[in-house]
Amino acid sequence: MELIPVCNKQALMQAGCFFSPNTLRKWHSRNTHPGLVVKIGGRLFLNKKVLGKIVEKEVVKQRKRAQRLELLK
């Protein structure tokens, strides 16, 4: 499990996460994406593995949507 500190915006961007630290904090407090942001010792960390799974899921969703739109033409 690779964890990246949410407070380090540069490290987040290098890891491929272009969400702001504030967005990630909101998602953690609202439990929007369970497991994406974890709290350890009072600090928040982004779980890079979970981020990858979320991105893959969204890509599949967008491909299915594009296929449906092609069928409607």
mmCIF file of C-alpha atoms in Angstrom:
data_model
loop_
_atom_site.group_PDB
_atom_site.id
_atom_site.type_symbol
_atom_site.label_atom_id
_atom_site.label_comp_id
_atom_site.label_asym_id
_atom_site.label_seq_id
_atom_site.Cartn_x
_atom_site.Cartn_y
_atom_site.Cartn_z
ATOM 1 C CA MET A 1 0.000 0.000 0.000
ATOM 2 C CA GLU A 2 1.511 3.300 -1.096
ATOM 3 C CA LEU A 3 0.364 6.248 1.007
ATOM 4 C CA ILE A 4 0.899 9.885 0.042
ATOM 5 C CA PRO A 5 0.383 12.727 2.535
ATOM 6 C CA VAL A 6 -2.676 14.785 1.594
ATOM 7 C CA CYS A 7 -0.977 17.980 2.802
ATOM 8 C CA ASN A 8 1.804 17.600 0.179
ATOM 9 C CA LYS A 9 0.215 18.874 -3.048
ATOM 10 C CA GLN A 10 3.362 18.308 -5.116
ATOM 11 C CA ALA A 11 3.601 14.649 -4.043
ATOM 12 C CA LEU A 12 -0.086 14.195 -4.883
ATOM 13 C CA MET A 13 0.456 15.563 -8.386
ATOM 14 C CA GLN A 14 3.517 13.365 -8.935
ATOM 15 C CA ALA A 15 1.389 10.365 -7.946
ATOM 16 C CA GLY A 16 -1.195 11.275 -10.577
ATOM 17 C CA CYS A 17 -3.765 12.744 -8.207
ATOM 18 C CA PHE A 18 -4.897 16.156 -9.394
ATOM 19 C CA PHE A 19 -7.527 16.683 -6.708
ATOM 20 C CA SER A 20 -6.830 19.441 -4.219
ATOM 21 C CA PRO A 21 -6.022 18.572 -0.611
ATOM 22 C CA ASN A 22 -9.272 20.289 0.430
ATOM 23 C CA THR A 23 -11.299 18.055 -1.903
ATOM 24 C CA LEU A 24 -9.618 14.964 -0.474
ATOM 25 C CA ARG A 25 -10.331 16.172 3.073
ATOM 26 C CA LYS A 26 -14.020 16.659 2.213
ATOM 27 C CA TRP A 27 -14.221 13.207 0.640
ATOM 28 C CA HIS A 28 -12.674 11.717 3.783
ATOM 29 C CA SER A 29 -15.111 13.472 6.120
ATOM 30 C CA ARG A 30 -18.110 12.537 3.935
ATOM 31 C CA ASN A 31 -16.796 9.000 3.264
ATOM 32 C CA THR A 32 -17.329 9.610 -0.469
ATOM 33 C CA HIS A 33 -14.720 7.075 -1.617
ATOM 34 C CA PRO A 34 -14.102 4.654 1.273
ATOM 35 C CA GLY A 35 -10.438 3.779 1.674
ATOM 36 C CA LEU A 36 -9.163 6.500 -0.657
ATOM 37 C CA VAL A 37 -8.071 8.755 2.188
ATOM 38 C CA VAL A 38 -6.970 7.177 5.463
ATOM 39 C CA LYS A 39 -6.135 8.843 8.756
ATOM 40 C CA ILE A 40 -3.005 7.658 10.531
ATOM 41 C CA GLY A 41 -1.702 9.408 13.615
ATOM 42 C CA GLY A 42 -3.899 12.435 13.035
ATOM 43 C CA ARG A 43 -2.687 12.935 9.445
ATOM 44 C CA LEU A 44 -4.508 12.161 6.219
ATOM 45 C CA PHE A 45 -2.936 10.042 3.496
ATOM 46 C CA LEU A 46 -4.061 9.155 -0.015
ATOM 47 C CA ASN A 47 -4.072 5.438 -0.809
ATOM 48 C CA LYS A 48 -2.650 5.296 -4.340
ATOM 49 C CA LYS A 49 -3.942 1.759 -4.966
ATOM 50 C CA VAL A 50 -7.541 2.795 -4.240
ATOM 51 C CA LEU A 51 -7.123 5.862 -6.478
ATOM 52 C CA GLY A 52 -6.086 3.562 -9.333
ATOM 53 C CA LYS A 53 -9.161 1.385 -8.811
ATOM 54 C CA ILE A 54 -11.451 4.425 -8.832
ATOM 55 C CA VAL A 55 -9.882 5.691 -12.067
ATOM 56 C CA GLU A 56 -10.230 2.266 -13.727
ATOM 57 C CA LYS A 57 -13.874 2.056 -12.673
ATOM 58 C CA GLU A 58 -14.615 5.507 -14.106
ATOM 59 C CA VAL A 59 -12.846 4.700 -17.400
ATOM 60 C CA VAL A 60 -15.002 1.589 -17.829
ATOM 61 C CA LYS A 61 -18.105 3.626 -17.001
ATOM 62 C CA GLN A 62 -17.212 6.277 -19.585
ATOM 63 C CA ARG A 63 -16.513 3.656 -22.273
ATOM 64 C CA LYS A 64 -19.909 2.044 -21.684
ATOM 65 C CA ARG A 65 -21.562 5.444 -21.896
ATOM 66 C CA ALA A 66 -19.749 6.232 -25.153
ATOM 67 C CA GLN A 67 -20.869 2.905 -26.618
ATOM 68 C CA ARG A 68 -24.489 3.613 -25.667
ATOM 69 C CA LEU A 69 -24.290 7.030 -27.293
ATOM 70 C CA GLU A 70 -22.878 5.482 -30.480
ATOM 71 C CA LEU A 71 -25.852 3.110 -30.609
ATOM 72 C CA LEU A 72 -28.259 6.043 -30.381
ATOM 73 C CA LYS A 73 -26.861 7.746 -33.496
#
